[in-house]
Tab-separated table of C-alpha atoms in Angstrom:
chain	number	residue	atom	x	y	z
A	1	MET	CA	-18.776	69.590	-13.678
A	2	PRO	CA	-19.833	71.307	-16.819
A	3	TYR	CA	-17.950	69.156	-19.049
A	4	TYR	CA	-19.301	65.533	-17.645
A	5	ASP	CA	-22.867	67.068	-17.818
A	6	ALA	CA	-22.183	67.939	-21.420
A	7	LEU	CA	-21.036	64.678	-22.232
A	8	ARG	CA	-23.888	63.136	-20.715
A	9	GLN	CA	-26.336	65.209	-22.911
A	10	ASN	CA	-24.770	64.488	-25.946
A	11	LEU	CA	-24.340	60.498	-25.169
A	12	ALA	CA	-27.944	60.508	-24.444
A	13	HIS	CA	-28.786	61.106	-28.134
A	14	TYR	CA	-27.050	57.661	-28.263
A	15	PRO	CA	-28.252	55.111	-25.885
A	16	VAL	CA	-26.317	52.264	-27.203
A	17	ALA	CA	-23.081	53.934	-26.988
A	18	GLU	CA	-23.777	55.462	-23.501
A	19	MET	CA	-24.696	51.733	-22.648
A	20	LEU	CA	-21.427	50.536	-24.093
A	21	ILE	CA	-19.219	53.229	-22.304
A	22	GLY	CA	-20.779	52.413	-18.948
A	23	LEU	CA	-20.069	48.893	-19.262
A	24	SER	CA	-16.255	49.545	-20.254
A	25	LEU	CA	-15.961	51.614	-17.578
A	26	LEU	CA	-17.217	49.058	-15.110
A	27	VAL	CA	-14.887	46.473	-16.499
A	28	PHE	CA	-12.052	48.598	-16.313
A	29	ILE	CA	-12.803	49.466	-12.670
A	30	ALA	CA	-13.217	45.521	-12.154
A	31	PHE	CA	-9.843	45.027	-13.878
A	32	VAL	CA	-7.900	47.767	-11.827
A	33	ALA	CA	-9.458	46.498	-8.642
A	34	ASP	CA	-8.243	43.145	-9.548
A	35	PHE	CA	-5.038	44.169	-10.069
A	36	ILE	CA	-4.643	46.355	-7.091
A	37	VAL	CA	-5.968	43.383	-4.626
A	38	ARG	CA	-3.848	40.970	-5.850
A	39	ARG	CA	-0.650	42.752	-5.414
A	40	VAL	CA	-1.887	43.731	-1.858
A	41	LEU	CA	-2.871	40.360	-1.142
A	42	THR	CA	-0.031	38.693	-2.424
A	43	HIS	CA	2.001	41.259	-0.125
A	44	ILE	CA	0.000	40.219	3.047
A	45	LEU	CA	0.105	36.573	2.497
A	46	LEU	CA	3.919	36.525	1.971
A	47	LYS	CA	4.353	37.887	5.120
A	48	VAL	CA	1.880	35.582	7.064
A	49	VAL	CA	3.674	32.372	5.422
A	50	GLY	CA	7.217	33.930	5.736
A	51	ARG	CA	9.744	32.643	3.338
A	52	ALA	CA	7.882	30.601	0.911
A	53	THR	CA	9.485	27.876	-0.947
A	54	HIS	CA	8.941	27.392	-4.791
A	55	GLU	CA	6.101	25.028	-4.361
A	56	LEU	CA	4.326	27.131	-1.644
A	57	GLU	CA	4.638	30.191	-4.259
A	58	GLN	CA	2.719	27.722	-6.769
A	59	LEU	CA	0.032	27.013	-4.253
A	60	LEU	CA	-0.171	30.741	-2.863
A	61	ARG	CA	-0.497	31.955	-6.585
A	62	PRO	CA	-3.804	30.247	-7.607
A	63	MET	CA	-5.199	31.324	-4.094
A	64	VAL	CA	-4.447	34.958	-4.380
A	65	ARG	CA	-5.546	35.229	-8.071
A	66	ASN	CA	-9.143	33.620	-6.750
A	67	LEU	CA	-9.562	35.845	-3.837
A	68	ALA	CA	-8.601	38.804	-5.920
A	69	ARG	CA	-11.202	37.884	-8.330
A	70	VAL	CA	-13.921	38.167	-5.677
A	71	VAL	CA	-13.741	41.907	-5.723
A	72	PRO	CA	-14.304	42.661	-9.468
A	73	SER	CA	-16.982	40.397	-9.631
A	74	LEU	CA	-18.617	42.035	-6.411
A	75	ILE	CA	-17.950	45.381	-8.346
A	76	ILE	CA	-19.811	43.966	-11.269
A	77	GLN	CA	-22.719	42.458	-9.173
A	78	LEU	CA	-23.110	46.082	-7.704
A	79	GLY	CA	-22.385	48.239	-10.501
A	80	ILE	CA	-24.226	46.815	-13.169
A	81	ALA	CA	-27.179	48.475	-12.187
A	82	SER	CA	-25.846	51.835	-12.736
A	83	VAL	CA	-25.140	51.173	-16.413
A	84	PRO	CA	-27.680	52.944	-18.310
A	85	HIS	CA	-30.072	51.537	-20.854
A	86	LEU	CA	-30.006	48.172	-19.399
A	87	SER	CA	-33.055	46.034	-19.047
A	88	PRO	CA	-33.855	45.044	-15.838
A	89	SER	CA	-33.737	41.165	-17.071
A	90	VAL	CA	-30.372	41.535	-18.577
A	91	VAL	CA	-29.282	43.615	-15.249
A	92	THR	CA	-30.554	40.490	-13.069
A	93	VAL	CA	-28.976	37.827	-15.209
A	94	ILE	CA	-25.670	39.577	-14.827
A	95	GLN	CA	-25.814	40.123	-11.212
A	96	ASN	CA	-26.610	36.264	-10.953
A	97	VAL	CA	-24.019	35.203	-12.811
A	98	ALA	CA	-21.525	37.731	-11.210
A	99	ALA	CA	-22.737	36.037	-7.612
A	100	ALA	CA	-22.021	32.866	-9.177
A	101	PHE	CA	-18.800	33.584	-9.942
A	102	THR	CA	-18.019	35.052	-6.836
A	103	ILE	CA	-19.077	31.661	-4.937
A	104	VAL	CA	-16.756	29.676	-7.456
A	105	ALA	CA	-13.979	32.214	-6.746
A	106	ILE	CA	-14.432	31.781	-2.986
A	107	VAL	CA	-14.458	28.025	-3.169
A	108	LEU	CA	-11.494	27.733	-5.115
A	109	ALA	CA	-9.568	30.086	-3.106
A	110	ILE	CA	-10.578	28.009	-0.194
A	111	GLY	CA	-9.234	24.923	-1.961
A	112	SER	CA	-5.898	26.467	-2.730
A	113	GLY	CA	-5.673	27.491	0.822
A	114	LEU	CA	-6.168	24.113	2.116
A	115	ASP	CA	-3.478	22.593	-0.615
A	116	MET	CA	-1.268	25.290	0.982
A	117	ALA	CA	-2.075	24.289	4.652
A	118	ASN	CA	-1.011	20.463	3.588
A	119	ALA	CA	2.207	21.844	2.132
A	120	LEU	CA	3.069	23.623	5.011
A	121	TYR	CA	2.035	21.191	7.385
A	122	SER	CA	4.462	18.423	5.541
A	123	ARG	CA	7.165	21.177	5.501
A	124	ARG	CA	7.545	21.097	8.882
A	125	ALA	CA	8.166	17.059	9.022
A	126	HIS	CA	5.117	15.951	10.350
A	127	ARG	CA	4.778	12.017	9.605
A	128	ARG	CA	1.025	11.906	10.037
A	129	SER	CA	-0.814	12.507	6.742
A	130	ILE	CA	-3.647	15.320	6.792
A	131	LYS	CA	-4.120	15.167	3.067
A	132	GLY	CA	-7.266	13.017	3.082
A	133	TYR	CA	-9.071	14.896	5.717
A	134	LEU	CA	-8.427	18.315	3.602
A	135	GLN	CA	-9.710	16.345	0.537
A	136	VAL	CA	-12.994	15.868	2.372
A	137	LEU	CA	-13.081	19.196	3.189
A	138	LYS	CA	-12.530	20.055	-0.401
A	139	LEU	CA	-15.301	17.807	-1.369
A	140	VAL	CA	-17.902	19.435	1.286
A	141	PHE	CA	-16.887	22.765	0.130
A	142	TYR	CA	-17.444	21.890	-3.746
A	143	ALA	CA	-20.747	20.350	-2.796
A	144	ILE	CA	-22.212	23.378	-0.889
A	145	ALA	CA	-20.511	25.765	-3.806
A	146	THR	CA	-22.409	23.621	-6.708
A	147	ILE	CA	-25.927	24.077	-4.744
A	148	LEU	CA	-25.438	27.685	-3.924
A	149	VAL	CA	-24.175	28.373	-7.791
A	150	ILE	CA	-27.274	26.216	-9.239
A	151	ALA	CA	-29.531	28.450	-7.008
A	152	THR	CA	-28.104	31.341	-7.645
A	153	LEU	CA	-28.114	31.023	-11.333
A	154	ILE	CA	-31.862	29.988	-11.507
A	155	ASP	CA	-32.707	32.545	-8.724
A	156	ARG	CA	-33.986	30.329	-6.388
A	157	SER	CA	-33.302	29.419	-2.800
A	158	PRO	CA	-31.022	26.720	-2.095
A	159	LEU	CA	-33.147	24.983	0.553
A	160	LEU	CA	-35.613	24.101	-2.676
A	161	LEU	CA	-32.332	22.166	-4.346
A	162	LEU	CA	-31.773	20.704	-0.616
A	163	SER	CA	-35.138	19.413	-0.242
A	164	GLY	CA	-34.573	17.406	-3.632
A	165	LEU	CA	-31.359	15.734	-2.520
A	166	GLY	CA	-33.409	13.197	-0.250
A	167	ALA	CA	-34.621	11.230	-3.452
A	168	LEU	CA	-30.993	11.193	-4.977
A	169	ALA	CA	-29.504	9.754	-1.550
A	170	ALA	CA	-29.108	6.052	-2.986
A	171	VAL	CA	-27.771	7.223	-6.049
A	172	LEU	CA	-25.076	9.551	-4.378
A	173	MET	CA	-24.273	6.781	-1.985
A	174	LEU	CA	-23.816	4.349	-5.484
A	175	VAL	CA	-21.649	7.124	-7.126
A	176	PHE	CA	-19.565	8.139	-4.254
A	177	LYS	CA	-19.219	4.511	-2.751
A	178	ASP	CA	-15.190	4.421	-3.256
A	179	THR	CA	-15.115	7.693	-1.647
A	180	ILE	CA	-17.200	6.781	1.293
A	181	LEU	CA	-15.039	3.904	1.845
A	182	SER	CA	-11.608	5.778	1.289
A	183	LEU	CA	-13.078	8.112	3.946
A	184	VAL	CA	-13.547	5.467	6.648
A	185	ALA	CA	-9.985	4.077	5.622
A	186	SER	CA	-8.188	7.098	5.903
A	187	VAL	CA	-9.918	8.180	9.123
A	188	GLN	CA	-9.011	4.849	10.738
A	189	LEU	CA	-5.392	5.025	9.174
A	190	ASN	CA	-4.984	8.129	10.667
A	191	SER	CA	-6.502	7.699	13.951
A	192	ASN	CA	-4.979	4.583	14.766
A	193	ASP	CA	-1.588	5.772	13.554
A	194	MET	CA	-1.452	2.919	11.237
A	195	LEU	CA	0.356	4.278	8.244
A	196	ARG	CA	2.469	7.617	8.131
A	197	VAL	CA	4.396	8.744	4.931
A	198	GLY	CA	8.197	7.570	5.015
A	199	ASP	CA	7.031	4.119	6.508
A	200	TRP	CA	8.542	1.154	4.875
A	201	ILE	CA	5.540	-1.189	3.865
A	202	GLU	CA	5.058	-4.815	2.052
A	203	MET	CA	2.124	-5.890	0.756
A	204	PRO	CA	2.613	-8.725	-1.638
A	205	GLN	CA	-0.622	-8.833	-3.037
A	206	VAL	CA	-0.302	-5.496	-4.805
A	207	ASN	CA	3.598	-5.606	-5.488
A	208	ALA	CA	4.184	-2.818	-2.983
A	209	ASP	CA	7.438	-3.108	-1.169
A	210	GLY	CA	8.984	0.209	-0.347
A	211	ASP	CA	8.266	3.657	1.374
A	212	VAL	CA	5.007	5.601	1.565
A	213	ILE	CA	5.602	8.678	-0.384
A	214	ASP	CA	1.915	9.912	-0.142
A	215	ILE	CA	-1.431	9.343	1.580
A	216	ALA	CA	-4.501	10.786	0.154
A	217	LEU	CA	-7.948	10.459	0.572
A	218	HIS	CA	-8.721	7.750	-2.312
A	219	THR	CA	-4.859	6.257	-2.475
A	220	VAL	CA	-1.598	5.554	-1.342
A	221	LYS	CA	1.496	5.802	-3.042
A	222	VAL	CA	4.285	3.773	-2.416
A	223	GLN	CA	7.967	4.167	-4.171
A	224	ASN	CA	9.072	0.261	-4.444
A	225	TRP	CA	13.096	-0.128	-3.989
A	226	ASP	CA	13.335	-0.820	-7.675
A	227	LYS	CA	11.975	3.126	-8.031
A	228	THR	CA	8.642	1.978	-9.155
A	229	ILE	CA	5.346	3.318	-7.492
A	230	THR	CA	2.631	1.217	-6.619
A	231	THR	CA	-0.873	2.933	-6.308
A	232	ILE	CA	-3.056	1.436	-3.419
A	233	PRO	CA	-6.755	2.342	-2.930
A	234	THR	CA	-6.692	3.237	0.762
A	235	TRP	CA	-9.551	0.995	1.914
A	236	ARG	CA	-7.288	-1.860	0.965
A	237	LEU	CA	-5.163	-1.200	3.654
A	238	ILE	CA	-8.073	-1.607	6.032
A	239	ASN	CA	-9.403	-4.620	4.411
A	240	GLU	CA	-6.063	-6.530	3.823
A	241	SER	CA	-3.045	-7.251	5.861
A	242	TYR	CA	0.342	-5.487	5.104
A	243	LYS	CA	3.616	-5.372	6.928
A	244	ASN	CA	4.972	-2.027	8.325
A	245	TRP	CA	8.573	-1.801	9.007
A	246	ARG	CA	8.180	1.152	11.355
A	247	GLY	CA	8.755	-0.857	14.493
A	248	MET	CA	12.011	-2.017	13.230
A	249	GLN	CA	13.003	1.400	12.204
A	250	GLU	CA	12.055	3.103	15.552
A	251	SER	CA	13.500	0.152	17.621
A	252	GLY	CA	17.012	1.308	16.219
A	253	GLY	CA	18.003	-2.661	15.140
A	254	ARG	CA	17.300	-4.847	12.478
A	255	ARG	CA	17.382	-8.699	12.879
A	256	ILE	CA	19.827	-10.984	11.605
A	257	LYS	CA	17.987	-14.454	10.989
A	258	ARG	CA	20.513	-16.719	8.980
A	259	SER	CA	21.629	-20.466	9.337
A	260	LEU	CA	25.196	-22.194	8.620
A	261	LEU	CA	24.255	-25.853	7.244
A	262	ILE	CA	27.060	-27.947	8.957
A	263	ASP	CA	27.818	-31.160	7.267
A	264	GLN	CA	26.511	-33.784	10.104
A	265	THR	CA	29.563	-36.045	9.216
A	266	SER	CA	32.018	-33.451	10.477
A	267	VAL	CA	30.560	-33.236	13.935
A	268	ARG	CA	32.777	-35.587	16.377
A	269	PHE	CA	34.377	-35.152	20.081
A	270	LEU	CA	37.531	-33.181	20.621
A	271	THR	CA	40.278	-34.835	21.889
A	272	ASP	CA	42.025	-33.501	25.218
A	273	ASP	CA	44.616	-31.957	23.038
A	274	GLU	CA	42.603	-30.639	20.585
A	275	ARG	CA	40.350	-28.749	23.457
A	276	GLU	CA	43.818	-27.277	24.735
A	277	LYS	CA	44.902	-26.038	21.189
A	278	MET	CA	41.661	-24.228	20.773
A	279	ARG	CA	42.191	-22.062	24.129
A	280	ARG	CA	44.647	-20.137	21.997
A	281	ILE	CA	41.254	-18.640	20.949
A	282	MET	CA	40.755	-15.768	23.081
A	283	LEU	CA	36.942	-15.662	22.843
A	284	ILE	CA	36.475	-19.280	23.930
A	285	ASP	CA	39.539	-19.650	26.322
A	286	ASP	CA	37.200	-19.207	29.412
A	287	TYR	CA	34.415	-21.240	28.098
A	288	LEU	CA	36.751	-24.481	27.499
A	289	ALA	CA	38.630	-23.833	30.972
A	290	SER	CA	35.244	-24.151	32.603
A	291	LYS	CA	34.057	-26.763	30.403
A	292	SER	CA	37.024	-28.812	31.416
A	293	GLU	CA	36.412	-28.236	35.037
A	294	GLU	CA	32.756	-29.163	34.452
A	295	LEU	CA	33.740	-32.373	32.508
A	296	ALA	CA	36.439	-33.482	35.000
A	297	ARG	CA	34.152	-33.442	38.036
A	298	TRP	CA	31.461	-35.416	36.170
A	299	ASN	CA	33.501	-37.837	34.831
A	300	ALA	CA	35.254	-38.253	38.472
A	301	GLU	CA	32.046	-39.234	39.908
A	302	LEU	CA	31.268	-41.898	37.273
A	303	VAL	CA	34.695	-43.250	38.000
A	304	GLU	CA	34.386	-43.445	41.622
A	305	ALA	CA	30.652	-45.043	40.905
A	306	GLY	CA	32.126	-47.793	39.035
A	307	ARG	CA	30.454	-46.797	35.684
A	308	ASP	CA	31.655	-47.810	32.172
A	309	PRO	CA	33.908	-45.053	30.618
A	310	ILE	CA	31.309	-44.917	27.664
A	311	ASN	CA	29.264	-42.966	29.826
A	312	THR	CA	31.936	-39.788	30.377
A	313	ARG	CA	30.980	-36.776	28.795
A	314	ARG	CA	33.040	-34.961	25.950
A	315	ALA	CA	33.277	-31.598	24.647
A	316	THR	CA	32.327	-31.463	20.635
A	317	ASN	CA	33.540	-29.265	17.995
A	318	LEU	CA	30.088	-28.234	17.165
A	319	GLY	CA	29.417	-27.270	20.964
A	320	THR	CA	32.625	-25.516	21.056
A	321	PHE	CA	31.845	-23.777	17.954
A	322	ARG	CA	28.474	-22.411	18.988
A	323	ALA	CA	30.265	-21.103	22.184
A	324	TYR	CA	32.702	-19.140	19.979
A	325	VAL	CA	29.879	-17.928	17.785
A	326	GLN	CA	27.947	-16.914	20.918
A	327	HIS	CA	31.043	-14.995	22.331
A	328	TYR	CA	31.962	-13.515	19.045
A	329	LEU	CA	28.542	-12.037	18.608
A	330	THR	CA	28.492	-10.758	22.561
A	331	SER	CA	31.673	-8.764	22.101
A	332	HIS	CA	30.538	-7.615	18.194
A	333	PRO	CA	30.284	-3.614	18.550
A	334	ASN	CA	27.578	-3.618	16.023
A	335	ILE	CA	25.313	-5.804	17.980
A	336	ARG	CA	22.629	-4.992	19.936
A	337	GLN	CA	23.422	-6.329	23.482
A	338	ASP	CA	20.199	-5.340	25.061
A	339	MET	CA	17.813	-7.501	22.348
A	340	THR	CA	17.423	-10.916	21.868
A	341	LEU	CA	20.750	-12.853	20.805
A	342	LEU	CA	20.773	-16.371	20.139
A	343	VAL	CA	22.942	-19.187	18.415
A	344	ARG	CA	20.728	-22.066	18.436
A	345	GLN	CA	20.810	-25.715	16.581
A	346	LEU	CA	17.592	-26.119	14.498
A	347	GLN	CA	15.949	-29.402	13.384
A	348	PRO	CA	18.642	-31.679	11.295
A	349	THR	CA	17.557	-31.729	7.338
A	350	GLU	CA	18.755	-33.380	4.529
A	351	ALA	CA	20.783	-30.014	3.598
A	352	GLY	CA	22.635	-30.242	6.941
A	353	LEU	CA	22.738	-29.440	10.347
A	354	PRO	CA	21.257	-25.465	10.442
A	355	ILE	CA	22.934	-23.429	13.013
A	356	GLU	CA	21.101	-20.417	13.272
A	357	ILE	CA	22.152	-16.968	14.260
A	358	TYR	CA	19.437	-14.607	15.727
A	359	ALA	CA	20.613	-11.128	16.652
A	360	PHE	CA	19.971	-7.658	15.890
A	361	THR	CA	22.096	-5.130	14.233
A	362	ALA	CA	22.908	-1.459	16.151
A	363	THR	CA	21.533	0.287	12.929
A	364	THR	CA	18.613	-0.093	10.579
A	365	ALA	CA	20.218	1.507	7.512
A	366	TRP	CA	20.072	-1.274	4.758
A	367	GLY	CA	23.536	-0.997	3.309
A	368	GLU	CA	25.219	-0.943	6.874
A	369	TYR	CA	22.973	-3.708	7.904
A	370	GLU	CA	23.954	-5.750	5.035
A	371	THR	CA	27.553	-5.070	5.807
A	372	ILE	CA	27.594	-5.992	9.381
A	373	GLN	CA	25.562	-9.176	8.532
A	374	SER	CA	28.217	-10.443	5.320
A	375	ASP	CA	31.107	-9.581	7.697
A	376	ILE	CA	30.125	-12.022	10.415
A	377	PHE	CA	29.090	-14.990	8.212
A	378	ASP	CA	32.574	-14.100	6.204
A	379	HIS	CA	34.475	-14.636	9.500
A	380	LEU	CA	32.422	-17.523	10.620
A	381	LEU	CA	32.828	-19.361	7.213
A	382	ALA	CA	36.830	-18.725	7.324
A	383	ILE	CA	37.329	-19.863	10.695
A	384	LEU	CA	34.956	-22.935	10.749
A	385	PRO	CA	37.659	-25.411	9.697
A	386	GLU	CA	39.576	-24.633	12.678
A	387	PHE	CA	37.075	-26.552	14.807
A	388	GLY	CA	36.935	-29.566	12.517
A	389	LEU	CA	33.512	-28.528	10.882
A	390	LYS	CA	32.430	-28.597	7.137
A	391	LEU	CA	29.566	-26.564	5.426
A	392	PHE	CA	27.184	-28.873	3.640
A	393	GLN	CA	27.217	-28.462	0.146
A	394	ALA	CA	25.349	-30.195	-2.759
A	395	PRO	CA	28.283	-31.768	-5.109
A	396	THR	CA	29.145	-30.039	-8.180
A	397	GLY	CA	30.450	-30.830	-11.767
A	398	SER	CA	34.096	-30.490	-10.167
A	399	ASP	CA	33.251	-32.624	-7.059
A	400	LEU	CA	32.276	-35.398	-9.296
A	401	ALA	CA	35.339	-35.082	-11.766
A	402	ARG	CA	37.791	-35.481	-8.848
A	403	LEU	CA	35.824	-38.314	-7.372
A	404	ILE	CA	35.926	-39.914	-11.135
A	405	ALA	CA	39.484	-38.948	-11.264
A	406	ALA	CA	40.394	-40.449	-8.036
A	407	GLN	CA	39.089	-43.865	-8.954
């Protein structure tokens, strides 16, 4: 190529210009290579990943950018020696810097790849979080890259730097104490399946009560029911207690445990007429019939034995009401019949006699659960007077006013 040879001969008289032109050509080639490789990598990775969401595209972009920068840095590293009139020391420095840049680009691409892997894993609706493990891997890669970059820039073997890390072990343990604690906690949480994204947890000591939205290496984020977010150090979930409601959600039933406080002065025996009148209530018709037969047999035996009539057994309005509540819950379509179902009388208190309902709804959805629970107690409160029972309630101002007016 005569023209090229003539240009080289003319530029030989201007060494600085020849050097600048050589550097410009090298940079231009590196820039073109970066552009081409970026386009090719983007196309290939999109084919591998498939239809990407906006989030995945945001994660894919830095990964492709960092991978593409490896090629121009290699071109500069290999081609800088061909630039004329550069001193060997300058060539060495540029090669070392380019090699260090290559290492940084590779490790940043790996970090972006791990972020994308976490996003793909989460998109497939896995409940166990791997974010903590991936962050540990990133820390390991960054530590290795830091050693390699420093060794490359000072043109020394990485083993020389590693030999000096023994003296810094105590300092590193102190600096990375929280990271080490968090790493151990993350491993225990995941290996024992103690916590998943989406779990409802309660941890009163840190004012956390809501759904877990993120599990990272150092922190766990909980979105509370008031939409605030509580950030909990991961190690605290191992060292301290918390309540996880996942078992309730997976069981398909949510517990009702609430009491009606009965005014004890309203508890009494039922007369025969009242007992017969209550048989119109379908849910306890069979109960009253069998109860009447049982009491009649018992009392007949007492009379035959010549016992005092005071010893006879009689049905109470409270016992009949408990039987009604039991049958009502047994026939309720939204109460689980395969789980514990109790209507029990608790220890009497100064606030009345508690009749507790212990049952499980057929749903765990909060709104539906509250509706079912409210409907049950609405009905029981309304039907209570049919059994001659009253709820205990502390006197109000209107009660005192009526009492004064009656006097």
